[in-house]
Amino acid sequence: MDRRLFLGGLGLAGVGCGRRVRTVPPVGLRLAPVRAEVERIFRVTVCVRPFRAAGPRMDVEKVGEKTVIHHYGHGGSGWSLSWGAGALAVEKAMGLGERNVAVVGCGAMGLTAAILLQRAGARVTIYAKERPPEVRSARATGSWTPDSRVALANAVSPDFPALWERMTRASFKMYESYLGLAGNPVEWTERYQVSGGAPARAAEGGLEFAKYVDRIRDITPRAREMAAGTHPFGKREVRQSAGLTFNIASYSRMLMNDFFVAGGRMETVEFHKPGDFARVAEKVVVNATGYGARALWKDESIVPVRGQIAWLIPQAEVNYGVMYNGVFVLGRRDGIVVQGVGAGEMEGYNVADETPDRVAAEAAVRTVAEVFQS
Ligand SMILES: Cc1cc2nc3c(=O)[nH]c(=O)nc-3n(C[C@H](O)[C@H](O)[C@H](O)COP(=O)(O)OP(=O)(O)OC[C@H]3O[C@@H](n4cnc5c(N)ncnc54)[C@H](O)[C@@H]3O)c2cc1C
């Protein structure tokens, strides 16, 4: 199990040892178990994270008559960083003095940038080949993971860590305003890291992914070790914390509605080369094409990082996440997502194949069953 990935994904990296760990008094936690049965898998989805070693592309480029603000390449952190990264793109767009702005892309990055542009006073049209639920963003785990595969530690510019912090804090603040709403688009839920199982596979060719969680300790819940007998996972060691969960079905729908209610327009269009942006009426274009930018912009700095999810029928009472033996399971309102993460952040690295692997999906669900047998 890659403990750092899990804790990092929960915003907990580095808090599992030393003075920061507190022991919870025995309170006898009871959890409704996940019905981890392969018969309950209702779909298997795959998508690729648009990873760039140097971090997301955020520069501005002139293409013919158009000014293009790049806004892609957010790796495994797109949902988490979306509002903060979007705010930077909007600053650049609005600084150009144009009030009609095009956004190309309708995933996590395009939708949030479009809404922020509207709030800043722009009239916005989204042009995209797909919209939710067809976009890759709809196939994400749905956790607050702002530094998950966002860059390589040694490939970023010196100002990137501070920029990341700015994006992360701005996003986190915005997410606070999505809590407690009907349909729970965003909510805090508990996370448990459970020891045991087979040793994690060694990640070959391991790269040093950038980790910045130390910069946001003040907004990161602390991990607690749970005393034996206070949790339902038998003799295993358990660490508990909490994380933001994005219930992407209702959250995306809310974002789409917000965009349309504010007068947004949307057109279904596919662009094949940068020069095709000449087809849009607006002079300023935010390029939020995610992994699609690799082909569209011939940007081979984007590395695909494949991730697969087996979806189990949701259980209203299962509203927590568990990491065990290289598998992460997260109870969401729109499904219980089960994801193999055994190779840590190298899992799926440089794999562009988006074909679902049913055998791997069932194996991951069986691992989840094992942890609830205790
Ligand atoms: C398995 C998995 C789990 C993940 N889990 C999390 C998580 O828990 N938390 C988190 O924060 N992030 C997570 N991510 C990362 C996150 O999903 C991505 O960073 C995010 O989806 C990127 O969003 P995007 O809007 O840039 O791209 P996309 O969602 O791919 O959207 C791109 C948009 O551009 C359009 N487009 C692309 N090319 C063209 C073209 N040529 N012409 C016209 N339109 C085009 C597409 O149709 C689409 O509308 C995960 C990713 C994966 C794969």
XYZ file of C-alpha atoms and ligand atoms in Angstrom:
427
model
C 0.000 0.000 0.000
C 1.317 3.423 -0.811
C 0.633 5.118 2.473
C 1.889 8.474 1.245
C -0.522 8.464 -1.662
C -3.461 7.654 0.560
C -2.592 10.153 3.241
C -1.671 12.699 0.606
C -4.969 12.028 -1.126
C -6.700 12.706 2.131
C -4.514 15.665 2.777
C -2.734 13.752 5.525
C 0.733 12.987 4.206
C 3.323 13.219 6.917
C 0.916 13.303 9.820
C 0.925 9.594 10.524
C 3.965 9.589 12.770
C 5.514 11.460 15.642
C 3.859 14.052 17.807
C 1.052 14.932 15.410
C -0.773 11.617 15.845
C -3.376 11.628 18.591
C -5.004 8.531 20.000
C -8.774 8.496 20.004
C -10.350 7.241 23.222
C -12.313 4.013 22.748
C -15.749 5.039 21.507
C -16.722 1.888 19.613
C -17.101 3.152 16.062
C -19.629 1.210 14.015
C -19.623 1.382 10.246
C -22.192 -0.030 7.885
C -20.107 -2.407 5.745
C -19.719 -1.963 2.000
C -21.575 -4.721 0.166
C -18.467 -5.616 -1.785
C -19.939 -8.198 -4.149
C -18.890 -8.361 -7.776
C -22.571 -8.791 -8.693
C -23.137 -5.238 -7.422
C -20.725 -3.669 -9.940
C -22.932 -1.603 -12.224
C -20.180 -0.148 -14.393
C -16.433 0.041 -14.788
C -14.974 3.341 -15.982
C -11.514 4.413 -16.992
C -10.011 7.800 -17.637
C -6.577 9.316 -17.959
C -5.245 12.141 -15.836
C -3.628 14.917 -17.887
C -0.272 14.959 -16.103
C 2.536 17.416 -16.887
C 5.873 17.186 -15.104
C 6.092 20.988 -14.903
C 2.540 21.317 -13.594
C -0.537 22.682 -15.388
C -0.087 24.835 -18.472
C -1.185 28.391 -17.659
C 0.556 30.605 -20.211
C -1.075 32.909 -22.745
C -0.514 32.426 -26.456
C -1.551 34.409 -29.519
C -3.019 32.197 -32.266
C -3.958 34.318 -35.283
C -6.525 36.842 -34.054
C -7.227 34.931 -30.839
C -5.632 35.219 -27.446
C -5.544 31.743 -25.936
C -5.260 31.284 -22.180
C -4.110 27.747 -21.516
C -5.812 26.016 -18.632
C -5.020 22.319 -18.841
C -2.802 19.601 -17.442
C -3.988 19.352 -13.825
C -3.094 15.675 -13.397
C -4.926 13.960 -10.537
C -5.894 17.275 -8.956
C -8.272 18.832 -11.462
C -11.429 18.854 -9.370
C -9.550 19.946 -6.286
C -7.688 22.813 -7.932
C -10.430 23.853 -10.352
C -11.707 27.012 -8.659
C -8.294 28.346 -7.719
C -6.702 27.536 -11.073
C -9.773 28.948 -12.813
C -9.427 32.206 -10.906
C -5.930 32.662 -12.372
C -7.201 32.041 -15.912
C -10.059 34.492 -15.344
C -7.673 37.175 -14.095
C -5.749 36.880 -17.350
C -8.865 36.831 -19.530
C -10.571 39.788 -17.865
C -7.303 41.721 -17.916
C -7.570 41.790 -21.714
C -10.630 44.025 -21.535
C -12.903 41.719 -23.567
C -16.365 40.946 -22.202
C -17.163 38.032 -24.549
C -15.066 35.017 -23.712
C -14.965 31.506 -25.147
C -14.109 28.493 -23.019
C -13.100 25.367 -24.898
C -13.858 22.344 -22.741
C -16.647 21.416 -20.377
C -14.889 19.259 -17.795
C -13.981 20.275 -14.254
C -11.666 23.038 -15.483
C -13.811 24.473 -18.272
C -17.061 24.554 -16.307
C -15.602 26.218 -13.231
C -13.603 28.745 -15.290
C -16.778 29.583 -17.237
C -18.740 30.216 -14.023
C -15.953 32.364 -12.596
C -15.847 34.359 -15.843
C -19.583 34.979 -15.569
C -19.178 36.118 -11.978
C -16.482 38.519 -13.175
C -18.928 40.010 -15.666
C -18.165 38.144 -18.899
C -20.610 36.664 -21.389
C -19.412 33.118 -21.876
C -19.838 30.436 -24.501
C -18.488 26.960 -23.845
C -17.402 25.028 -26.937
C -16.754 21.360 -26.318
C -16.826 17.969 -27.920
C -18.391 16.434 -24.796
C -20.174 17.713 -21.717
C -20.923 15.948 -18.391
C -21.415 13.073 -17.911
C -19.363 12.161 -20.993
C -16.249 14.146 -20.036
C -13.261 12.450 -18.405
C -13.784 14.550 -15.270
C -17.007 12.605 -14.641
C -14.907 9.460 -14.117
C -12.816 10.820 -11.246
C -12.744 9.446 -7.712
C -14.174 12.622 -6.213
C -11.776 13.372 -3.375
C -9.993 16.514 -2.271
C -6.514 15.687 -3.629
C -4.928 19.025 -4.547
C -1.380 17.691 -4.941
C -2.128 14.312 -6.472
C 0.086 13.902 -9.527
C 0.058 17.623 -10.141
C 3.769 17.842 -11.097
C 7.219 16.369 -10.506
C 9.088 17.920 -7.603
C 12.209 18.635 -9.650
C 10.482 19.839 -12.841
C 8.452 22.788 -11.562
C 9.462 26.440 -11.711
C 10.599 27.976 -8.390
C 7.345 29.927 -8.057
C 5.072 26.908 -8.606
C 4.758 25.752 -4.964
C 3.459 29.201 -3.908
C 1.150 29.315 -6.922
C -0.151 25.849 -6.042
C -0.854 27.044 -2.513
C -2.750 30.053 -3.843
C -4.856 27.868 -6.144
C -5.487 25.320 -3.412
C -6.583 27.834 -0.797
C -8.879 29.629 -3.255
C -10.459 26.299 -4.263
C -10.911 25.173 -0.693
C -12.650 28.438 0.162
C -15.021 28.043 -2.762
C -15.812 24.452 -1.813
C -16.943 25.649 1.603
C -19.818 27.383 -0.178
C -20.953 24.064 -1.708
C -21.369 22.311 1.659
C -24.738 21.574 3.192
C -26.692 21.920 -0.054
C -29.528 19.737 -1.271
C -28.167 16.682 -3.048
C -24.836 17.025 -1.210
C -22.716 18.012 -4.196
C -19.785 18.380 -1.816
C -19.464 17.015 1.722
C -16.955 16.070 4.374
C -16.738 12.338 4.976
C -14.571 10.091 7.145
C -11.549 8.191 5.845
C -9.892 5.097 7.332
C -6.496 3.774 6.433
C -6.418 0.108 7.394
C -3.165 -1.851 7.639
C -2.657 -5.396 6.444
C -3.073 -7.424 3.304
C -0.303 -8.274 0.899
C 2.687 -5.931 0.749
C 2.304 -3.157 -1.828
C 3.807 -3.779 -5.243
C 7.032 -1.878 -5.706
C 6.467 0.924 -8.184
C 9.018 0.566 -10.938
C 10.680 3.658 -12.312
C 9.227 5.634 -9.431
C 9.233 9.392 -9.969
C 9.272 12.039 -7.297
C 5.857 13.642 -7.516
C 5.522 17.104 -5.982
C 3.991 17.037 -2.481
C 2.879 20.287 -0.939
C 0.504 19.263 1.816
C 2.832 20.813 4.412
C 1.862 24.222 3.030
C -1.809 23.759 3.935
C -1.673 22.105 7.352
C -4.094 24.660 8.776
C -6.901 23.525 6.451
C -6.028 19.826 6.621
C -7.718 17.562 9.179
C -5.255 15.618 11.309
C -4.995 11.849 11.178
C -5.725 9.956 14.389
C -4.705 6.466 15.317
C -7.686 4.490 16.502
C -7.136 2.335 19.553
C -7.659 -1.410 19.139
C -11.245 -2.357 19.818
C -12.648 1.025 18.848
C -13.076 0.252 15.167
C -14.701 -2.499 13.154
C -11.524 -3.671 11.362
C -10.477 -6.372 13.829
C -6.809 -6.521 14.802
C -5.664 -4.200 12.050
C -4.127 -0.811 12.720
C -6.401 2.004 11.665
C -5.886 5.702 11.105
C -8.878 7.941 10.798
C -9.288 11.309 9.200
C -11.748 13.187 7.022
C -11.773 14.493 3.483
C -13.923 16.469 1.113
C -15.942 14.242 -1.172
C -17.262 15.467 -4.499
C -20.472 13.713 -5.491
C -19.682 14.377 -9.100
C -23.072 13.502 -10.623
C -24.980 16.099 -8.593
C -22.068 18.528 -8.424
C -21.570 18.620 -12.238
C -25.284 19.001 -12.744
C -25.320 21.932 -10.328
C -22.406 23.564 -12.161
C -24.116 23.122 -15.536
C -27.338 24.624 -14.159
C -25.490 27.546 -12.592
C -23.770 28.221 -15.908
C -27.034 28.226 -17.896
C -28.968 30.227 -15.285
C -26.307 32.936 -15.545
C -26.942 33.156 -19.299
C -24.174 30.844 -20.486
C -24.278 29.333 -23.967
C -22.890 25.983 -24.998
C -22.039 24.568 -28.412
C -20.955 21.066 -29.295
C -17.814 21.449 -31.417
C -14.629 19.493 -31.973
C -11.431 21.346 -32.834
C -8.610 19.550 -34.606
C -5.822 22.107 -34.544
C -5.124 25.457 -32.832
C -6.071 27.352 -35.998
C -9.633 25.977 -35.670
C -10.189 28.420 -32.793
C -10.643 31.015 -35.563
C -14.172 29.540 -35.900
C -15.366 30.991 -32.597
C -16.696 34.535 -32.450
C -14.870 35.507 -29.245
C -11.355 36.954 -29.361
C -10.343 35.513 -25.986
C -10.349 31.738 -25.601
C -9.682 29.724 -22.451
C -8.265 26.376 -23.530
C -9.543 23.856 -20.961
C -9.275 20.718 -23.061
C -7.560 18.508 -20.468
C -5.984 15.381 -21.928
C -7.519 16.422 -25.270
C -4.843 19.161 -25.483
C -2.233 16.502 -26.164
C -3.687 15.875 -29.632
C -5.200 19.315 -30.228
C -2.090 21.312 -29.301
C 0.373 18.515 -30.059
C 1.492 18.901 -26.472
C 3.489 15.796 -25.729
C 4.432 17.131 -22.329
C 1.065 15.691 -21.255
C 1.516 12.183 -19.913
C -1.596 10.011 -19.561
C -2.032 8.485 -16.107
C -4.697 5.820 -16.341
C -7.156 5.208 -13.528
C -9.992 2.714 -13.334
C -13.037 2.691 -11.094
C -15.410 -0.191 -10.371
C -18.753 1.301 -9.358
C -20.829 -0.506 -6.762
C -24.498 0.282 -6.213
C -24.618 3.124 -3.699
C -25.596 2.471 -0.086
C -26.903 5.582 1.647
C -25.381 4.378 4.928
C -21.898 3.988 3.425
C -20.574 7.493 3.545
C -16.847 7.059 4.187
C -13.640 5.964 2.491
C -11.259 3.103 3.275
C -7.757 2.463 2.009
C -6.697 -1.155 2.357
C -4.160 -3.323 0.585
C -3.712 -1.097 -2.469
C -7.417 -0.418 -2.960
C -9.325 2.752 -2.142
C -13.083 2.523 -1.702
C -15.179 5.674 -1.281
C -18.898 5.749 -0.579
C -20.422 8.498 -2.698
C -24.085 9.341 -3.207
C -23.827 8.415 -6.891
C -21.997 5.119 -6.371
C -19.385 3.399 -4.257
C -16.139 3.869 -6.120
C -13.489 1.161 -5.882
C -10.088 1.968 -7.243
C -6.835 0.009 -7.386
C -3.933 2.227 -6.350
C -1.403 -0.473 -5.516
C 1.501 1.109 -7.380
C 0.966 4.446 -5.652
C 1.312 7.497 -7.850
C 2.973 5.402 -10.570
C -0.276 3.459 -10.972
C -1.288 3.852 -14.628
C 1.591 6.211 -15.394
C 2.056 6.692 -19.146
C -0.810 4.342 -19.939
C -3.293 5.876 -22.389
C -5.522 2.813 -22.803
C -9.024 3.655 -21.585
C -10.444 0.166 -22.033
C -12.088 -1.120 -18.835
C -10.442 -4.170 -17.260
C -13.260 -6.185 -15.676
C -10.912 -8.731 -14.102
C -8.977 -6.000 -12.266
C -12.249 -4.355 -11.241
C -13.525 -7.578 -9.663
C -10.188 -8.186 -7.939
C -10.364 -4.719 -6.364
C -13.911 -5.374 -5.129
C -12.791 -8.704 -3.589
C -10.053 -6.853 -1.718
C -12.690 -4.541 -0.286
C -14.720 -7.583 0.777
C -11.679 -8.889 2.653
C -11.342 -5.819 4.873
C -14.983 -6.065 5.949
C -14.641 -9.723 6.882
C -12.872 -8.773 10.095
C -9.371 7.722 -12.162
C -9.216 9.189 -11.870
C -9.491 9.646 -10.602
C -9.373 11.003 -10.304
N -9.694 11.430 -9.066
C -9.617 12.742 -8.753
C -9.981 13.184 -7.480
O -10.406 12.406 -6.636
N -9.843 14.505 -7.202
C -9.381 15.399 -8.119
O -9.259 16.585 -7.802
N -9.042 14.992 -9.364
C -9.141 13.695 -9.703
N -8.792 13.253 -10.939
C -8.242 14.214 -11.886
C -9.307 14.989 -12.583
O -10.339 14.124 -12.981
C -8.693 15.718 -13.794
O -7.632 16.519 -13.380
C -9.764 16.560 -14.429
O -10.798 15.710 -14.861
C -9.265 17.350 -15.600
O -10.369 18.111 -16.035
P -10.376 18.858 -17.410
O -11.568 19.732 -17.412
O -9.053 19.499 -17.643
O -10.467 17.703 -18.505
P -11.739 16.844 -19.105
O -12.680 16.423 -18.069
O -11.078 15.823 -19.945
O -12.474 17.907 -20.004
C -11.931 18.319 -21.248
C -13.008 19.013 -22.022
O -12.438 19.474 -23.250
C -13.162 18.945 -24.355
N -12.219 18.737 -25.443
C -11.048 18.059 -25.395
N -10.461 18.101 -26.614
C -11.290 18.800 -27.410
C -11.248 19.182 -28.780
N -10.224 18.822 -29.565
N -12.274 19.907 -29.287
C -13.329 20.254 -28.509
N -13.420 19.922 -27.217
C -12.408 19.204 -26.678
C -13.768 17.659 -23.834
O -14.872 17.269 -24.626
C -14.182 18.104 -22.427
O -15.364 18.842 -22.497
C -8.914 11.916 -11.287
C -8.645 11.451 -12.566
C -8.787 10.097 -12.857
C -8.497 9.636 -14.239
